[in-house]
PDB file of C-alpha atoms in Angstrom:
ATOM      1  CA  MET A   1     -15.713  23.990  32.371  1.00 91.00           C
ATOM      2  CA  ILE A   2     -14.305  23.784  28.850  1.00 97.00           C
ATOM      3  CA  SER A   3     -15.779  25.941  26.099  1.00 97.00           C
ATOM      4  CA  ALA A   4     -15.290  25.886  22.326  1.00 98.00           C
ATOM      5  CA  VAL A   5     -14.768  29.334  20.803  1.00 96.00           C
ATOM      6  CA  GLU A   6     -14.705  29.750  17.040  1.00 96.00           C
ATOM      7  CA  LEU A   7     -11.532  31.363  15.707  1.00 95.00           C
ATOM      8  CA  ALA A   8     -11.730  34.313  13.338  1.00 93.00           C
ATOM      9  CA  ALA A   9     -10.831  33.783   9.684  1.00 87.00           C
ATOM     10  CA  ASP A  10      -7.294  35.169  10.036  1.00 88.00           C
ATOM     11  CA  GLN A  11      -6.636  32.967  13.075  1.00 89.00           C
ATOM     12  CA  ARG A  12      -8.050  29.949  11.260  1.00 86.00           C
ATOM     13  CA  ALA A  13      -5.660  30.468   8.362  1.00 84.00           C
ATOM     14  CA  ALA A  14      -2.753  30.657  10.790  1.00 84.00           C
ATOM     15  CA  VAL A  15      -3.493  27.275  12.360  1.00 87.00           C
ATOM     16  CA  ARG A  16      -4.525  25.381   9.205  1.00 87.00           C
ATOM     17  CA  ALA A  17      -1.002  24.373   8.174  1.00 88.00           C
ATOM     18  CA  MET A  18      -0.311  23.065  11.669  1.00 90.00           C
ATOM     19  CA  ILE A  19      -3.556  21.089  11.675  1.00 90.00           C
ATOM     20  CA  GLU A  20      -2.890  19.625   8.230  1.00 89.00           C
ATOM     21  CA  ARG A  21       0.526  18.451   9.423  1.00 93.00           C
ATOM     22  CA  ARG A  22      -1.033  16.763  12.456  1.00 94.00           C
ATOM     23  CA  ILE A  23      -3.627  14.995  10.315  1.00 95.00           C
ATOM     24  CA  LEU A  24      -0.795  13.302   8.418  1.00 96.00           C
ATOM     25  CA  GLU A  25       1.360  12.657  11.479  1.00 97.00           C
ATOM     26  CA  ARG A  26      -1.479  10.910  13.339  1.00 97.00           C
ATOM     27  CA  ARG A  27      -1.916   8.436  10.503  1.00 98.00           C
ATOM     28  CA  LEU A  28       1.793   7.776  10.145  1.00 98.00           C
ATOM     29  CA  ALA A  29       1.954   7.117  13.897  1.00 98.00           C
ATOM     30  CA  ALA A  30      -0.904   4.617  13.465  1.00 98.00           C
ATOM     31  CA  GLY A  31       1.295   2.547  11.166  1.00 98.00           C
ATOM     32  CA  MET A  32      -0.204   3.547   7.834  1.00 98.00           C
ATOM     33  CA  HIS A  33       2.127   3.172   4.888  1.00 98.00           C
ATOM     34  CA  PRO A  34       3.391   6.695   4.025  1.00 98.00           C
ATOM     35  CA  SER A  35       1.649   6.719   0.647  1.00 97.00           C
ATOM     36  CA  LEU A  36      -1.672   5.539   2.102  1.00 97.00           C
ATOM     37  CA  ALA A  37      -1.344   8.066   4.940  1.00 98.00           C
ATOM     38  CA  ALA A  38      -0.653  10.867   2.458  1.00 96.00           C
ATOM     39  CA  ARG A  39      -3.678   9.908   0.347  1.00 94.00           C
ATOM     40  CA  ALA A  40      -5.902   9.831   3.437  1.00 94.00           C
ATOM     41  CA  ALA A  41      -4.639  13.236   4.552  1.00 94.00           C
ATOM     42  CA  GLU A  42      -5.082  14.749   1.095  1.00 92.00           C
ATOM     43  CA  ARG A  43      -8.651  13.455   0.980  1.00 88.00           C
ATOM     44  CA  ILE A  44      -9.361  15.110   4.333  1.00 89.00           C
ATOM     45  CA  TYR A  45      -7.802  18.398   3.177  1.00 84.00           C
ATOM     46  CA  ALA A  46      -9.919  18.348   0.012  1.00 79.00           C
ATOM     47  CA  ASN A  47     -13.088  17.599   1.968  1.00 74.00           C
ATOM     48  CA  THR A  48     -12.534  20.358   4.538  1.00 72.00           C
ATOM     49  CA  THR A  49     -12.461  23.334   2.205  1.00 69.00           C
ATOM     50  CA  ASP A  50     -15.294  25.858   2.210  1.00 61.00           C
ATOM     51  CA  ASP A  51     -17.696  26.027  -0.702  1.00 67.00           C
ATOM     52  CA  GLU A  52     -21.261  27.237  -1.211  1.00 67.00           C
ATOM     53  CA  SER A  53     -22.771  24.301   0.685  1.00 71.00           C
ATOM     54  CA  ALA A  54     -20.155  23.679   3.378  1.00 83.00           C
ATOM     55  CA  ARG A  55     -18.584  25.422   6.335  1.00 89.00           C
ATOM     56  CA  THR A  56     -15.181  24.918   7.931  1.00 90.00           C
ATOM     57  CA  GLN A  57     -14.567  26.109  11.483  1.00 93.00           C
ATOM     58  CA  ALA A  58     -11.456  26.248  13.656  1.00 94.00           C
ATOM     59  CA  TRP A  59     -12.014  26.209  17.399  1.00 96.00           C
ATOM     60  CA  ALA A  60     -10.047  27.276  20.443  1.00 96.00           C
ATOM     61  CA  LEU A  61     -10.718  25.019  23.445  1.00 97.00           C
ATOM     62  CA  ARG A  62     -10.549  26.980  26.686  1.00 97.00           C
ATOM     63  CA  ASP A  63     -10.952  26.239  30.371  1.00 95.00           C
ATOM     64  CA  LEU A  64     -11.980  29.640  31.723  1.00 87.00           C
ATOM     65  CA  MET A  65      -9.119  31.812  30.398  1.00 82.00           C
ATOM     66  CA  THR A  66      -6.632  28.988  29.825  1.00 93.00           C
ATOM     67  CA  ASP A  67      -6.080  27.875  26.228  1.00 95.00           C
ATOM     68  CA  LEU A  68      -6.009  24.073  26.025  1.00 97.00           C
ATOM     69  CA  GLY A  69      -5.708  23.541  22.283  1.00 96.00           C
ATOM     70  CA  THR A  70      -7.567  23.637  18.984  1.00 96.00           C
ATOM     71  CA  ALA A  71     -10.015  21.675  16.860  1.00 96.00           C
ATOM     72  CA  TRP A  72     -11.061  21.726  13.221  1.00 95.00           C
ATOM     73  CA  THR A  73     -14.547  20.848  11.941  1.00 95.00           C
ATOM     74  CA  HIS A  74     -16.260  20.808   8.574  1.00 94.00           C
ATOM     75  CA  ALA A  75     -20.033  20.744   8.095  1.00 94.00           C
ATOM     76  CA  ARG A  76     -22.217  19.912   5.118  1.00 88.00           C
ATOM     77  CA  ASP A  77     -25.786  18.617   4.723  1.00 85.00           C
ATOM     78  CA  ARG A  78     -26.572  18.415   8.453  1.00 89.00           C
ATOM     79  CA  ARG A  79     -23.369  16.424   9.028  1.00 92.00           C
ATOM     80  CA  ALA A  80     -20.134  17.566  10.656  1.00 95.00           C
ATOM     81  CA  TYR A  81     -16.678  16.021  10.551  1.00 96.00           C
ATOM     82  CA  LEU A  82     -14.049  16.531  13.249  1.00 97.00           C
ATOM     83  CA  ALA A  83     -10.797  16.559  11.291  1.00 95.00           C
ATOM     84  CA  ASP A  84      -8.492  17.334  14.216  1.00 96.00           C
ATOM     85  CA  LEU A  85      -8.578  17.657  17.998  1.00 97.00           C
ATOM     86  CA  ASP A  86      -5.397  18.773  19.746  1.00 97.00           C
ATOM     87  CA  VAL A  87      -5.815  19.028  23.514  1.00 98.00           C
ATOM     88  CA  PRO A  88      -4.237  17.264  26.513  1.00 98.00           C
ATOM     89  CA  VAL A  89      -5.634  13.738  26.774  1.00 98.00           C
ATOM     90  CA  GLU A  90      -7.206  14.410  30.181  1.00 97.00           C
ATOM     91  CA  HIS A  91      -9.347  17.170  28.646  1.00 97.00           C
ATOM     92  CA  ALA A  92     -10.229  15.367  25.403  1.00 98.00           C
ATOM     93  CA  HIS A  93     -13.694  14.123  26.330  1.00 98.00           C
ATOM     94  CA  GLU A  94     -14.881  17.420  27.794  1.00 97.00           C
ATOM     95  CA  ALA A  95     -13.451  19.277  24.793  1.00 98.00           C
ATOM     96  CA  LEU A  96     -15.397  17.022  22.428  1.00 98.00           C
ATOM     97  CA  VAL A  97     -18.594  17.583  24.413  1.00 97.00           C
ATOM     98  CA  ALA A  98     -18.087  21.355  24.089  1.00 98.00           C
ATOM     99  CA  ILE A  99     -17.611  21.066  20.321  1.00 98.00           C
ATOM    100  CA  MET A 100     -20.684  18.844  20.021  1.00 98.00           C
ATOM    101  CA  ALA A 101     -22.771  21.434  21.867  1.00 97.00           C
ATOM    102  CA  GLU A 102     -21.682  24.179  19.460  1.00 97.00           C
ATOM    103  CA  LEU A 103     -22.410  22.025  16.407  1.00 97.00           C
ATOM    104  CA  ALA A 104     -25.795  20.939  17.740  1.00 96.00           C
ATOM    105  CA  GLY A 105     -26.605  24.629  18.168  1.00 95.00           C
ATOM    106  CA  GLN A 106     -26.086  24.992  14.407  1.00 94.00           C
ATOM    107  CA  GLU A 107     -28.830  22.379  13.867  1.00 92.00           C
ATOM    108  CA  LEU A 108     -26.360  19.746  12.718  1.00 95.00           C
ATOM    109  CA  GLU A 109     -27.476  16.175  13.369  1.00 94.00           C
ATOM    110  CA  LEU A 110     -24.376  14.008  13.059  1.00 95.00           C
ATOM    111  CA  LEU A 111     -20.676  14.252  13.944  1.00 97.00           C
ATOM    112  CA  ALA A 112     -18.110  11.922  12.364  1.00 96.00           C
ATOM    113  CA  LEU A 113     -14.538  11.544  13.574  1.00 97.00           C
ATOM    114  CA  ASP A 114     -11.554   9.258  13.050  1.00 97.00           C
ATOM    115  CA  LEU A 115      -9.591   7.246  15.588  1.00 98.00           C
ATOM    116  CA  PRO A 116      -6.153   6.324  14.201  1.00 98.00           C
ATOM    117  CA  ALA A 117      -4.632   3.320  15.957  1.00 98.00           C
ATOM    118  CA  GLY A 118      -2.874   4.391  19.151  1.00 97.00           C
ATOM    119  CA  ASP A 119      -4.367   7.912  19.166  1.00 98.00           C
ATOM    120  CA  GLU A 120      -4.950   8.408  22.892  1.00 98.00           C
ATOM    121  CA  VAL A 121      -6.595  11.825  22.509  1.00 98.00           C
ATOM    122  CA  ALA A 122      -9.215  10.597  20.034  1.00 98.00           C
ATOM    123  CA  ALA A 123      -9.837   7.460  22.104  1.00 98.00           C
ATOM    124  CA  ALA A 124     -10.328   9.496  25.284  1.00 98.00           C
ATOM    125  CA  ALA A 125     -12.587  11.935  23.445  1.00 98.00           C
ATOM    126  CA  ILE A 126     -15.152   9.323  22.394  1.00 97.00           C
ATOM    127  CA  ALA A 127     -15.078   7.413  25.685  1.00 94.00           C
ATOM    128  CA  SER A 128     -18.452   7.540  27.445  1.00 88.00           C
ATOM    129  CA  THR A 129     -20.183   8.810  24.296  1.00 92.00           C
ATOM    130  CA  GLN A 130     -22.729   6.965  22.178  1.00 91.00           C
ATOM    131  CA  ALA A 131     -20.225   6.715  19.316  1.00 96.00           C
ATOM    132  CA  GLU A 132     -21.043   4.043  16.730  1.00 94.00           C
ATOM    133  CA  LEU A 133     -18.393   2.390  14.569  1.00 95.00           C
ATOM    134  CA  GLN A 134     -18.843   3.542  10.978  1.00 94.00           C
ATOM    135  CA  SER A 135     -15.866   1.970   9.197  1.00 96.00           C
ATOM    136  CA  THR A 136     -12.419   0.485   9.724  1.00 97.00           C
ATOM    137  CA  GLN A 137      -9.295   1.124   7.675  1.00 98.00           C
ATOM    138  CA  MET A 138      -7.017  -1.910   7.422  1.00 98.00           C
ATOM    139  CA  GLN A 139      -3.634  -2.547   5.842  1.00 99.00           C
ATOM    140  CA  LEU A 140      -1.554  -5.512   4.707  1.00 98.00           C
ATOM    141  CA  ASP A 141       2.228  -5.222   4.735  1.00 98.00           C
ATOM    142  CA  LEU A 142       3.393  -7.016   1.595  1.00 97.00           C
ATOM    143  CA  ALA A 143       6.653  -7.921   3.292  1.00 95.00           C
ATOM    144  CA  THR A 144       4.455 -10.577   4.920  1.00 89.00           C
ATOM    145  CA  PRO A 145       4.342 -13.777   2.819  1.00 91.00           C
ATOM    146  CA  VAL A 146       1.063 -14.195   0.912  1.00 94.00           C
ATOM    147  CA  GLU A 147      -0.242 -17.629  -0.022  1.00 89.00           C
ATOM    148  CA  ASN A 148      -0.590 -18.396  -3.712  1.00 94.00           C
ATOM    149  CA  PRO A 149      -4.305 -19.126  -4.313  1.00 95.00           C
ATOM    150  CA  LEU A 150      -4.978 -22.691  -5.419  1.00 93.00           C
ATOM    151  CA  ARG A 151      -8.105 -22.035  -7.478  1.00 97.00           C
ATOM    152  CA  VAL A 152      -8.581 -18.336  -8.213  1.00 98.00           C
ATOM    153  CA  GLU A 153      -7.201 -16.490 -11.224  1.00 98.00           C
ATOM    154  CA  LEU A 154      -7.771 -12.760 -11.771  1.00 98.00           C
ATOM    155  CA  ARG A 155      -8.621 -11.729 -15.325  1.00 98.00           C
ATOM    156  CA  PRO A 156      -9.284  -8.163 -16.501  1.00 98.00           C
ATOM    157  CA  MET A 157     -13.005  -7.454 -16.748  1.00 98.00           C
ATOM    158  CA  THR A 158     -14.382  -7.484 -20.261  1.00 97.00           C
ATOM    159  CA  GLU A 159     -16.435  -4.483 -21.323  1.00 96.00           C
ATOM    160  CA  THR A 160     -19.575  -6.559 -20.795  1.00 96.00           C
ATOM    161  CA  GLU A 161     -18.467  -7.628 -17.315  1.00 97.00           C
ATOM    162  CA  PHE A 162     -17.578  -4.053 -16.388  1.00 96.00           C
ATOM    163  CA  ALA A 163     -20.937  -2.720 -17.591  1.00 94.00           C
ATOM    164  CA  ALA A 164     -22.751  -5.323 -15.493  1.00 94.00           C
ATOM    165  CA  TYR A 165     -20.575  -4.533 -12.477  1.00 95.00           C
ATOM    166  CA  ARG A 166     -20.991  -0.776 -12.705  1.00 92.00           C
ATOM    167  CA  ALA A 167     -24.756  -1.099 -13.114  1.00 88.00           C
ATOM    168  CA  THR A 168     -25.038  -2.402  -9.554  1.00 93.00           C
ATOM    169  CA  ALA A 169     -21.866  -1.128  -7.853  1.00 93.00           C
ATOM    170  CA  VAL A 170     -23.027   2.432  -7.182  1.00 92.00           C
ATOM    171  CA  GLU A 171     -26.276   1.338  -5.538  1.00 93.00           C
ATOM    172  CA  ALA A 172     -24.480  -1.296  -3.460  1.00 92.00           C
ATOM    173  CA  TYR A 173     -21.891   1.235  -2.289  1.00 92.00           C
ATOM    174  CA  ALA A 174     -24.608   3.758  -1.476  1.00 93.00           C
ATOM    175  CA  GLN A 175     -26.451   1.170   0.597  1.00 92.00           C
ATOM    176  CA  ASP A 176     -23.247   0.431   2.534  1.00 88.00           C
ATOM    177  CA  LEU A 177     -22.732   4.156   3.162  1.00 88.00           C
ATOM    178  CA  PHE A 178     -26.290   4.550   4.397  1.00 88.00           C
ATOM    179  CA  ASP A 179     -26.246   1.397   6.538  1.00 86.00           C
ATOM    180  CA  SER A 180     -22.984   2.494   8.166  1.00 83.00           C
ATOM    181  CA  GLY A 181     -24.557   5.789   9.220  1.00 80.00           C
ATOM    182  CA  ALA A 182     -22.324   7.929   7.017  1.00 82.00           C
ATOM    183  CA  PHE A 183     -25.420   9.582   5.521  1.00 85.00           C
ATOM    184  CA  LEU A 184     -28.764  10.484   7.011  1.00 82.00           C
ATOM    185  CA  ASP A 185     -30.782   9.432   3.949  1.00 89.00           C
ATOM    186  CA  LEU A 186     -30.300   7.027   1.059  1.00 92.00           C
ATOM    187  CA  GLU A 187     -30.701   9.746  -1.583  1.00 92.00           C
ATOM    188  CA  SER A 188     -27.639  11.616  -0.282  1.00 89.00           C
ATOM    189  CA  ALA A 189     -25.687   8.357  -0.093  1.00 90.00           C
ATOM    190  CA  LEU A 190     -26.566   7.579  -3.722  1.00 93.00           C
ATOM    191  CA  GLU A 191     -25.437  11.025  -4.835  1.00 92.00           C
ATOM    192  CA  SER A 192     -22.112  10.641  -3.018  1.00 89.00           C
ATOM    193  CA  ALA A 193     -21.545   7.098  -4.307  1.00 92.00           C
ATOM    194  CA  ALA A 194     -22.203   8.147  -7.899  1.00 93.00           C
ATOM    195  CA  THR A 195     -19.922  11.186  -7.609  1.00 92.00           C
ATOM    196  CA  GLN A 196     -17.083   9.191  -6.046  1.00 91.00           C
ATOM    197  CA  THR A 197     -17.314   6.403  -8.623  1.00 93.00           C
ATOM    198  CA  ALA A 198     -17.319   8.848 -11.534  1.00 93.00           C
ATOM    199  CA  HIS A 199     -14.297  10.627 -10.042  1.00 92.00           C
ATOM    200  CA  LEU A 200     -12.362   7.387  -9.545  1.00 94.00           C
ATOM    201  CA  LEU A 201     -13.220   5.845 -12.917  1.00 95.00           C
ATOM    202  CA  PRO A 202     -13.406   8.717 -15.426  1.00 95.00           C
ATOM    203  CA  ALA A 203     -12.360   6.359 -18.227  1.00 96.00           C
ATOM    204  CA  GLY A 204     -14.276   3.347 -17.002  1.00 94.00           C
ATOM    205  CA  ARG A 205     -12.254   0.145 -16.768  1.00 95.00           C
ATOM    206  CA  ASP A 206      -9.340   1.901 -18.512  1.00 95.00           C
ATOM    207  CA  SER A 207      -8.954   4.577 -15.821  1.00 97.00           C
ATOM    208  CA  PRO A 208      -5.228   5.048 -15.023  1.00 97.00           C
ATOM    209  CA  GLY A 209      -3.965   3.033 -12.072  1.00 97.00           C
ATOM    210  CA  HIS A 210      -7.235   1.166 -11.590  1.00 98.00           C
ATOM    211  CA  HIS A 211      -7.427  -2.581 -12.112  1.00 98.00           C
ATOM    212  CA  LEU A 212     -10.832  -4.234 -12.335  1.00 98.00           C
ATOM    213  CA  TRP A 213     -10.727  -7.998 -12.415  1.00 99.00           C
ATOM    214  CA  THR A 214     -13.164 -10.872 -12.541  1.00 98.00           C
ATOM    215  CA  ALA A 215     -12.032 -13.765 -10.359  1.00 98.00           C
ATOM    216  CA  TYR A 216     -12.327 -17.162 -12.017  1.00 98.00           C
ATOM    217  CA  ASP A 217     -12.070 -20.734 -10.814  1.00 98.00           C
ATOM    218  CA  GLY A 218     -11.387 -22.420 -14.118  1.00 97.00           C
ATOM    219  CA  HIS A 219     -14.169 -21.229 -16.406  1.00 96.00           C
ATOM    220  CA  VAL A 220     -16.488 -20.242 -13.552  1.00 98.00           C
ATOM    221  CA  PRO A 221     -16.654 -16.569 -12.459  1.00 98.00           C
ATOM    222  CA  VAL A 222     -16.666 -16.485  -8.657  1.00 98.00           C
ATOM    223  CA  GLY A 223     -16.241 -12.789  -7.815  1.00 98.00           C
ATOM    224  CA  ILE A 224     -14.689  -9.410  -8.608  1.00 98.00           C
ATOM    225  CA  LEU A 225     -11.810  -7.284  -7.358  1.00 98.00           C
ATOM    226  CA  TRP A 226     -11.120  -3.585  -7.912  1.00 98.00           C
ATOM    227  CA  ILE A 227      -7.695  -2.294  -6.890  1.00 98.00           C
ATOM    228  CA  PHE A 228      -5.950   1.020  -7.391  1.00 98.00           C
ATOM    229  CA  ALA A 229      -2.166   0.634  -7.557  1.00 96.00           C
ATOM    230  CA  GLY A 230      -0.184   3.854  -7.624  1.00 89.00           C
ATOM    231  CA  GLY A 231       3.459   4.159  -6.645  1.00 91.00           C
ATOM    232  CA  ASP A 232       4.393   1.980  -3.689  1.00 97.00           C
ATOM    233  CA  ALA A 233       0.925   1.372  -2.216  1.00 98.00           C
ATOM    234  CA  ALA A 234      -2.351  -0.118  -3.413  1.00 98.00           C
ATOM    235  CA  PHE A 235      -5.937   0.206  -2.214  1.00 98.00           C
ATOM    236  CA  ILE A 236      -8.841  -2.213  -2.599  1.00 98.00           C
ATOM    237  CA  TYR A 237     -11.972  -0.303  -3.571  1.00 97.00           C
ATOM    238  CA  ASP A 238     -14.217  -3.328  -3.939  1.00 97.00           C
ATOM    239  CA  ILE A 239     -14.102  -7.069  -3.438  1.00 97.00           C
ATOM    240  CA  GLU A 240     -17.085  -9.344  -3.806  1.00 96.00           C
ATOM    241  CA  VAL A 241     -17.815 -13.047  -4.059  1.00 97.00           C
ATOM    242  CA  ARG A 242     -20.796 -14.018  -6.205  1.00 96.00           C
ATOM    243  CA  THR A 243     -23.831 -14.922  -4.138  1.00 94.00           C
ATOM    244  CA  ASP A 244     -23.906 -18.529  -5.358  1.00 96.00           C
ATOM    245  CA  GLN A 245     -20.178 -19.000  -4.608  1.00 97.00           C
ATOM    246  CA  ARG A 246     -20.060 -17.763  -1.011  1.00 94.00           C
ATOM    247  CA  ARG A 247     -18.783 -19.762   1.985  1.00 93.00           C
ATOM    248  CA  LEU A 248     -16.494 -21.774  -0.285  1.00 95.00           C
ATOM    249  CA  GLY A 249     -13.240 -19.997   0.590  1.00 95.00           C
ATOM    250  CA  TYR A 250     -13.136 -17.771  -2.476  1.00 97.00           C
ATOM    251  CA  GLY A 251     -13.033 -14.515  -0.514  1.00 97.00           C
ATOM    252  CA  ARG A 252      -9.653 -15.332   0.990  1.00 97.00           C
ATOM    253  CA  GLU A 253      -8.280 -16.534  -2.345  1.00 98.00           C
ATOM    254  CA  ILE A 254      -9.401 -13.354  -4.123  1.00 98.00           C
ATOM    255  CA  LEU A 255      -7.743 -11.303  -1.373  1.00 98.00           C
ATOM    256  CA  ASP A 256      -4.496 -13.238  -1.705  1.00 98.00           C
ATOM    257  CA  ALA A 257      -4.550 -13.042  -5.500  1.00 98.00           C
ATOM    258  CA  GLY A 258      -5.060  -9.288  -5.243  1.00 98.00           C
ATOM    259  CA  ALA A 259      -2.187  -8.881  -2.790  1.00 98.00           C
ATOM    260  CA  LEU A 260       0.161 -10.797  -5.083  1.00 98.00           C
ATOM    261  CA  ALA A 261      -0.966  -8.725  -8.077  1.00 98.00           C
ATOM    262  CA  ALA A 262      -0.445  -5.501  -6.118  1.00 98.00           C
ATOM    263  CA  GLY A 263       3.074  -6.614  -5.234  1.00 97.00           C
ATOM    264  CA  ARG A 264       3.852  -7.249  -8.891  1.00 97.00           C
ATOM    265  CA  LEU A 265       2.593  -3.723  -9.636  1.00 97.00           C
ATOM    266  CA  GLY A 266       5.154  -2.294  -7.190  1.00 97.00           C
ATOM    267  CA  ALA A 267       3.093  -1.945  -4.016  1.00 98.00           C
ATOM    268  CA  GLU A 268       4.638  -2.408  -0.574  1.00 98.00           C
ATOM    269  CA  ALA A 269       1.278  -2.341   1.215  1.00 99.00           C
ATOM    270  CA  VAL A 270      -2.408  -2.769   0.439  1.00 99.00           C
ATOM    271  CA  GLY A 271      -5.127  -0.810   2.215  1.00 98.00           C
ATOM    272  CA  LEU A 272      -8.874  -1.321   2.352  1.00 98.00           C
ATOM    273  CA  ASN A 273     -11.986  -0.061   4.103  1.00 97.00           C
ATOM    274  CA  VAL A 274     -14.604  -2.246   5.783  1.00 96.00           C
ATOM    275  CA  PHE A 275     -17.926  -0.804   6.903  1.00 92.00           C
ATOM    276  CA  GLY A 276     -18.746  -1.003  10.574  1.00 86.00           C
ATOM    277  CA  HIS A 277     -21.649  -3.428  10.244  1.00 78.00           C
ATOM    278  CA  ASN A 278     -19.650  -6.005   8.238  1.00 88.00           C
ATOM    279  CA  ASP A 279     -18.107  -8.119  10.992  1.00 91.00           C
ATOM    280  CA  GLY A 280     -17.649 -11.109   8.684  1.00 92.00           C
ATOM    281  CA  ALA A 281     -15.517  -9.175   6.213  1.00 94.00           C
ATOM    282  CA  ARG A 282     -13.391  -7.688   8.975  1.00 95.00           C
ATOM    283  CA  ALA A 283     -12.723 -11.162  10.390  1.00 95.00           C
ATOM    284  CA  LEU A 284     -11.735 -12.409   6.926  1.00 96.00           C
ATOM    285  CA  TYR A 285      -9.285  -9.554   6.434  1.00 97.00           C
ATOM    286  CA  GLU A 286      -7.717 -10.199   9.826  1.00 97.00           C
ATOM    287  CA  THR A 287      -7.118 -13.862   8.974  1.00 95.00           C
ATOM    288  CA  ALA A 288      -5.460 -12.699   5.735  1.00 96.00           C
ATOM    289  CA  GLY A 289      -2.990 -10.573   7.718  1.00 96.00           C
ATOM    290  CA  TYR A 290      -4.623  -7.149   7.533  1.00 98.00           C
ATOM    291  CA  ALA A 291      -4.202  -4.939  10.611  1.00 98.00           C
ATOM    292  CA  THR A 292      -6.417  -2.049  11.724  1.00 98.00           C
ATOM    293  CA  THR A 293      -4.859   1.385  11.195  1.00 98.00           C
ATOM    294  CA  GLU A 294      -7.889   3.607  11.773  1.00 98.00           C
ATOM    295  CA  GLN A 295     -11.530   3.479  12.792  1.00 97.00           C
ATOM    296  CA  SER A 296     -14.203   6.040  11.973  1.00 96.00           C
ATOM    297  CA  TYR A 297     -17.112   6.755  14.294  1.00 97.00           C
ATOM    298  CA  ARG A 298     -20.367   8.697  14.217  1.00 95.00           C
ATOM    299  CA  ILE A 299     -22.122  10.447  17.075  1.00 97.00           C
ATOM    300  CA  ASP A 300     -25.712  11.665  16.864  1.00 95.00           C
ATOM    301  CA  LEU A 301     -26.033  15.329  17.816  1.00 95.00           C
ATOM    302  CA  ALA A 302     -29.811  15.616  17.704  1.00 80.00           C
TER     303      ALA A 302
END
């Protein structure tokens, strides 16, 4: 029977560098562009550091007296995140069950974990669990030809357009976070959405590297697109077609226009996130050439 034993602080420090390296390597192996993989890894590192309201734990996974490997978790607000699990694939599921038991004993209610494409250990770990898909990371290789949109033109948001967008964007993002199961209550989701948006756009529409566009068909606004382009990779933070313009093909044209714009800004790849419940968006991205690089899941511990 496999048990999860928490490592002491000095042991945890000794394994952290190794775990951080694996977090990056798993995403590179999944086919993420190096810059997108590095950003994802850095975000995980930043979110798995102890503070007054959070706790990071390193675990040794053992079968009787035999060491099988390690795991790394981070807990905050009744939620835990499994940042790394390094055990032989045949022991992955039982190791995860042992970790879940320890976390449930701490009165945590939810465990989130990532499944990079091709990660056999993570896939085996969540097999036979009640894991629910929370979100999917996708990526477009800009070496792939992108169609020039026939109708859509991207124009920088005016101050008025940006104010109207921001007035609703935080609440919409919070609702997506809550609906995906990332948060246990809408209030926490709203707090996170507001914090993230303020961090990403400290100077509003003029924030460095961020491009906020209104998509037009002639003189008619049909949607919006928000892209961050830094170095050789870009990331779509938001894409939306206006309610009265949906099911007219504008979503694909906005995507293509964004990909072409990202290429002109020096990007080799474009990444995006789609929430687990949004099957229609995921299908659209697939038809536009985006491939899945990682999926995130949640498991109820209560």
